[in-house]
Amino acid sequence: SQKIEQNSEALNIQEGKTATLTCNYTNYSPAYLQWYRQDPGRGPVFLLLIRENEKEKRKERLKVTFDTTLKQSLFHITASQPADSATYLCVTSSGGYQKVTFGTGTKLQVIP
Amino acid sequence: DAMVIQNPRYQVTQFGKPVTLSCSQTLNHNVMYWYQQKSSQAPKLLFHYYDKDFNNEADTPDNFQSRRPNTSFCFLDIRSPGLGDAAMYLCATSRASAYNEQFFGPGTRLTVL
């Protein structure tokens, strides 16, 4: 089964800097990969989806890369703000709607 | 706004006393999921429905059951809650297409006394 590794330690960065979060998967190359944001006591909220044949995806201040050789995705938040503080979950899928695997997430703290 | 709604947001039950959590959606999605999430852990899929077709995960305990009477509603029944079942329960929906995101409800926090 797929295993996803995200840095379990919190990431603290200064406001205005770029935050970079890492997601490594260990087994099969997923058909697509997603990133979600989760605030304490709330359900995850979808941010971005990137397909296996895409190298990079952008949405406003967010950027996701997908390197199938390294088995890794990087999630970037540019010009970070305190409101970006949350836990970010990496999710892989082998395709379709059934087989999704969640990572444990990385907690991001943006310091004013 | 189209959304996923979960009730109640907080549920307290006693050890061994059956409890039902509810989820409704206005997105008209074919697929509905139930996840269990414990503190600092990844959401764990319990089961999902594709329309009326029920799909149980292999490691979901028999103590957990689900019903989906129609497209909009889905219920999670915990027949005899144990202390280890205290968690956040998340309902999510998605389209049944090749690439799709999941839309989550706010979750129900279950406490077992």
mmCIF file with all atom_site columns, C-alpha atoms in Angstrom, chain B residues 4-94:
data_model
loop_
_atom_site.group_PDB
_atom_site.id
_atom_site.type_symbol
_atom_site.label_atom_id
_atom_site.label_alt_id
_atom_site.label_comp_id
_atom_site.label_asym_id
_atom_site.label_entity_id
_atom_site.label_seq_id
_atom_site.pdbx_PDB_ins_code
_atom_site.Cartn_x
_atom_site.Cartn_y
_atom_site.Cartn_z
_atom_site.occupancy
_atom_site.B_iso_or_equiv
_atom_site.pdbx_formal_charge
_atom_site.auth_seq_id
_atom_site.auth_comp_id
_atom_site.auth_asym_id
_atom_site.auth_atom_id
_atom_site.pdbx_PDB_model_num
ATOM 1  C CA . VAL B 1 4  ? -21.368 19.310 3.164  1.00 0.00 ? 4  VAL B CA 1
ATOM 2  C CA . ILE B 1 5  ? -23.087 19.548 6.539  1.00 0.00 ? 5  ILE B CA 1
ATOM 3  C CA . GLN B 1 6  ? -22.437 17.381 9.570  1.00 0.00 ? 6  GLN B CA 1
ATOM 4  C CA . ASN B 1 7  ? -24.572 17.153 12.683 1.00 0.00 ? 7  ASN B CA 1
ATOM 5  C CA . PRO B 1 8  ? -23.964 17.399 15.495 1.00 0.00 ? 8  PRO B CA 1
ATOM 6  C CA . ARG B 1 9  ? -20.601 19.192 15.607 1.00 0.00 ? 9  ARG B CA 1
ATOM 7  C CA . TYR B 1 10 ? -19.936 17.737 19.064 1.00 0.00 ? 10 TYR B CA 1
ATOM 8  C CA . GLN B 1 11 ? -21.308 14.468 20.365 1.00 0.00 ? 11 GLN B CA 1
ATOM 9  C CA . VAL B 1 12 ? -20.818 12.981 23.798 1.00 0.00 ? 12 VAL B CA 1
ATOM 10 C CA . THR B 1 13 ? -21.823 9.388  24.429 1.00 0.00 ? 13 THR B CA 1
ATOM 11 C CA . GLN B 1 14 ? -21.268 6.796  27.076 1.00 0.00 ? 14 GLN B CA 1
ATOM 12 C CA . PHE B 1 15 ? -19.169 3.695  26.712 1.00 0.00 ? 15 PHE B CA 1
ATOM 13 C CA . GLY B 1 16 ? -21.248 1.090  24.891 1.00 0.00 ? 16 GLY B CA 1
ATOM 14 C CA . LYS B 1 17 ? -24.164 3.403  24.079 1.00 0.00 ? 17 LYS B CA 1
ATOM 15 C CA . PRO B 1 18 ? -25.006 3.465  20.347 1.00 0.00 ? 18 PRO B CA 1
ATOM 16 C CA . VAL B 1 19 ? -24.536 6.741  18.559 1.00 0.00 ? 19 VAL B CA 1
ATOM 17 C CA . THR B 1 20 ? -25.393 8.017  15.079 1.00 0.00 ? 20 THR B CA 1
ATOM 18 C CA . LEU B 1 21 ? -23.624 10.793 13.232 1.00 0.00 ? 21 LEU B CA 1
ATOM 19 C CA . SER B 1 22 ? -25.223 12.405 10.210 1.00 0.00 ? 22 SER B CA 1
ATOM 20 C CA . CYS B 1 23 ? -23.978 13.999 7.027  1.00 0.00 ? 23 CYS B CA 1
ATOM 21 C CA . SER B 1 24 ? -25.847 15.769 4.257  1.00 0.00 ? 24 SER B CA 1
ATOM 22 C CA . GLN B 1 25 ? -24.714 17.341 1.015  1.00 0.00 ? 25 GLN B CA 1
ATOM 23 C CA . THR B 1 26 ? -26.135 19.769 -1.497 1.00 0.00 ? 26 THR B CA 1
ATOM 24 C CA . LEU B 1 27 ? -23.453 19.072 -4.115 1.00 0.00 ? 27 LEU B CA 1
ATOM 25 C CA . ASN B 1 28 ? -25.285 16.130 -5.653 1.00 0.00 ? 28 ASN B CA 1
ATOM 26 C CA . HIS B 1 29 ? -22.095 14.077 -5.675 1.00 0.00 ? 29 HIS B CA 1
ATOM 27 C CA . ASN B 1 30 ? -22.234 10.342 -6.308 1.00 0.00 ? 30 ASN B CA 1
ATOM 28 C CA . VAL B 1 31 ? -19.582 9.425  -3.780 1.00 0.00 ? 31 VAL B CA 1
ATOM 29 C CA . MET B 1 32 ? -19.717 9.923  -0.021 1.00 0.00 ? 32 MET B CA 1
ATOM 30 C CA . TYR B 1 33 ? -16.988 8.970  2.429  1.00 0.00 ? 33 TYR B CA 1
ATOM 31 C CA . TRP B 1 34 ? -16.602 8.596  6.179  1.00 0.00 ? 34 TRP B CA 1
ATOM 32 C CA . TYR B 1 35 ? -13.214 9.167  7.768  1.00 0.00 ? 35 TYR B CA 1
ATOM 33 C CA . GLN B 1 36 ? -11.980 8.849  11.328 1.00 0.00 ? 36 GLN B CA 1
ATOM 34 C CA . GLN B 1 37 ? -9.254  11.258 12.380 1.00 0.00 ? 37 GLN B CA 1
ATOM 35 C CA . LYS B 1 38 ? -7.426  11.155 15.686 1.00 0.00 ? 38 LYS B CA 1
ATOM 36 C CA . SER B 1 39 ? -5.176  13.890 16.979 1.00 0.00 ? 39 SER B CA 1
ATOM 37 C CA . SER B 1 40 ? -2.101  14.519 14.786 1.00 0.00 ? 40 SER B CA 1
ATOM 38 C CA . GLN B 1 41 ? -2.991  11.590 12.557 1.00 0.00 ? 41 GLN B CA 1
ATOM 39 C CA . ALA B 1 42 ? -4.056  11.315 8.941  1.00 0.00 ? 42 ALA B CA 1
ATOM 40 C CA . PRO B 1 43 ? -7.747  10.874 8.208  1.00 0.00 ? 43 PRO B CA 1
ATOM 41 C CA . LYS B 1 44 ? -8.468  7.144  8.034  1.00 0.00 ? 44 LYS B CA 1
ATOM 42 C CA . LEU B 1 45 ? -11.064 6.005  5.532  1.00 0.00 ? 45 LEU B CA 1
ATOM 43 C CA . LEU B 1 46 ? -13.751 3.844  7.127  1.00 0.00 ? 46 LEU B CA 1
ATOM 44 C CA . PHE B 1 47 ? -15.990 3.284  4.093  1.00 0.00 ? 47 PHE B CA 1
ATOM 45 C CA . HIS B 1 48 ? -17.478 5.002  1.093  1.00 0.00 ? 48 HIS B CA 1
ATOM 46 C CA . TYR B 1 49 ? -20.573 4.846  -1.070 1.00 0.00 ? 49 TYR B CA 1
ATOM 47 C CA . TYR B 1 50 ? -20.774 5.115  -4.805 1.00 0.00 ? 50 TYR B CA 1
ATOM 48 C CA . ASP B 1 51 ? -24.450 5.927  -5.115 1.00 0.00 ? 51 ASP B CA 1
ATOM 49 C CA . LYS B 1 52 ? -26.019 3.081  -3.117 1.00 0.00 ? 52 LYS B CA 1
ATOM 50 C CA . ASP B 1 53 ? -23.042 0.751  -3.451 1.00 0.00 ? 53 ASP B CA 1
ATOM 51 C CA . PHE B 1 54 ? -21.337 0.371  -0.101 1.00 0.00 ? 54 PHE B CA 1
ATOM 52 C CA . ASN B 1 55 ? -17.562 -0.183 0.076  1.00 0.00 ? 55 ASN B CA 1
ATOM 53 C CA . ASN B 1 56 ? -16.081 -1.118 3.410  1.00 0.00 ? 56 ASN B CA 1
ATOM 54 C CA . GLU B 1 57 ? -12.362 -0.790 4.122  1.00 0.00 ? 57 GLU B CA 1
ATOM 55 C CA . ALA B 1 58 ? -10.827 -4.108 5.146  1.00 0.00 ? 58 ALA B CA 1
ATOM 56 C CA . ASP B 1 59 ? -9.685  -2.864 8.555  1.00 0.00 ? 59 ASP B CA 1
ATOM 57 C CA . THR B 1 60 ? -12.862 -1.024 9.542  1.00 0.00 ? 60 THR B CA 1
ATOM 58 C CA . PRO B 1 61 ? -14.219 -2.638 12.727 1.00 0.00 ? 61 PRO B CA 1
ATOM 59 C CA . ASP B 1 62 ? -17.669 -4.262 12.587 1.00 0.00 ? 62 ASP B CA 1
ATOM 60 C CA . ASN B 1 63 ? -18.689 -1.802 15.286 1.00 0.00 ? 63 ASN B CA 1
ATOM 61 C CA . PHE B 1 64 ? -18.971 0.831  12.553 1.00 0.00 ? 64 PHE B CA 1
ATOM 62 C CA . GLN B 1 65 ? -21.914 0.730  10.181 1.00 0.00 ? 65 GLN B CA 1
ATOM 63 C CA . SER B 1 66 ? -23.289 3.147  7.638  1.00 0.00 ? 66 SER B CA 1
ATOM 64 C CA . ARG B 1 67 ? -26.499 3.945  5.819  1.00 0.00 ? 67 ARG B CA 1
ATOM 65 C CA . ARG B 1 68 ? -27.183 6.076  2.773  1.00 0.00 ? 68 ARG B CA 1
ATOM 66 C CA . PRO B 1 69 ? -30.943 6.378  2.309  1.00 0.00 ? 69 PRO B CA 1
ATOM 67 C CA . ASN B 1 70 ? -30.638 8.817  -0.620 1.00 0.00 ? 70 ASN B CA 1
ATOM 68 C CA . THR B 1 71 ? -28.074 10.866 -2.545 1.00 0.00 ? 71 THR B CA 1
ATOM 69 C CA . SER B 1 72 ? -28.075 13.686 -0.025 1.00 0.00 ? 72 SER B CA 1
ATOM 70 C CA . PHE B 1 73 ? -27.774 11.891 3.300  1.00 0.00 ? 73 PHE B CA 1
ATOM 71 C CA . CYS B 1 74 ? -25.348 9.477  4.852  1.00 0.00 ? 74 CYS B CA 1
ATOM 72 C CA . PHE B 1 75 ? -25.177 8.183  8.437  1.00 0.00 ? 75 PHE B CA 1
ATOM 73 C CA . LEU B 1 76 ? -22.429 6.658  10.529 1.00 0.00 ? 76 LEU B CA 1
ATOM 74 C CA . ASP B 1 77 ? -23.611 4.306  13.268 1.00 0.00 ? 77 ASP B CA 1
ATOM 75 C CA . ILE B 1 78 ? -21.288 3.226  16.043 1.00 0.00 ? 78 ILE B CA 1
ATOM 76 C CA . ARG B 1 79 ? -23.014 0.298  17.700 1.00 0.00 ? 79 ARG B CA 1
ATOM 77 C CA . SER B 1 80 ? -21.005 0.058  20.909 1.00 0.00 ? 80 SER B CA 1
ATOM 78 C CA . PRO B 1 81 ? -18.557 2.933  21.246 1.00 0.00 ? 81 PRO B CA 1
ATOM 79 C CA . GLY B 1 82 ? -15.353 2.257  23.097 1.00 0.00 ? 82 GLY B CA 1
ATOM 80 C CA . LEU B 1 83 ? -12.908 4.759  24.506 1.00 0.00 ? 83 LEU B CA 1
ATOM 81 C CA . GLY B 1 84 ? -10.706 4.202  21.472 1.00 0.00 ? 84 GLY B CA 1
ATOM 82 C CA . ASP B 1 85 ? -13.468 5.448  19.176 1.00 0.00 ? 85 ASP B CA 1
ATOM 83 C CA . ALA B 1 86 ? -13.181 8.985  20.500 1.00 0.00 ? 86 ALA B CA 1
ATOM 84 C CA . ALA B 1 87 ? -12.095 10.994 17.466 1.00 0.00 ? 87 ALA B CA 1
ATOM 85 C CA . MET B 1 88 ? -13.132 13.506 14.832 1.00 0.00 ? 88 MET B CA 1
ATOM 86 C CA . TYR B 1 89 ? -15.405 11.947 12.228 1.00 0.00 ? 89 TYR B CA 1
ATOM 87 C CA . LEU B 1 90 ? -15.265 13.554 8.833  1.00 0.00 ? 90 LEU B CA 1
ATOM 88 C CA . CYS B 1 91 ? -17.751 13.177 6.016  1.00 0.00 ? 91 CYS B CA 1
ATOM 89 C CA . ALA B 1 92 ? -16.653 13.990 2.481  1.00 0.00 ? 92 ALA B CA 1
ATOM 90 C CA . THR B 1 93 ? -18.116 13.884 -1.013 1.00 0.00 ? 93 THR B CA 1
ATOM 91 C CA . SER B 1 94 ? -16.699 13.788 -4.505 1.00 0.00 ? 94 SER B CA 1
#
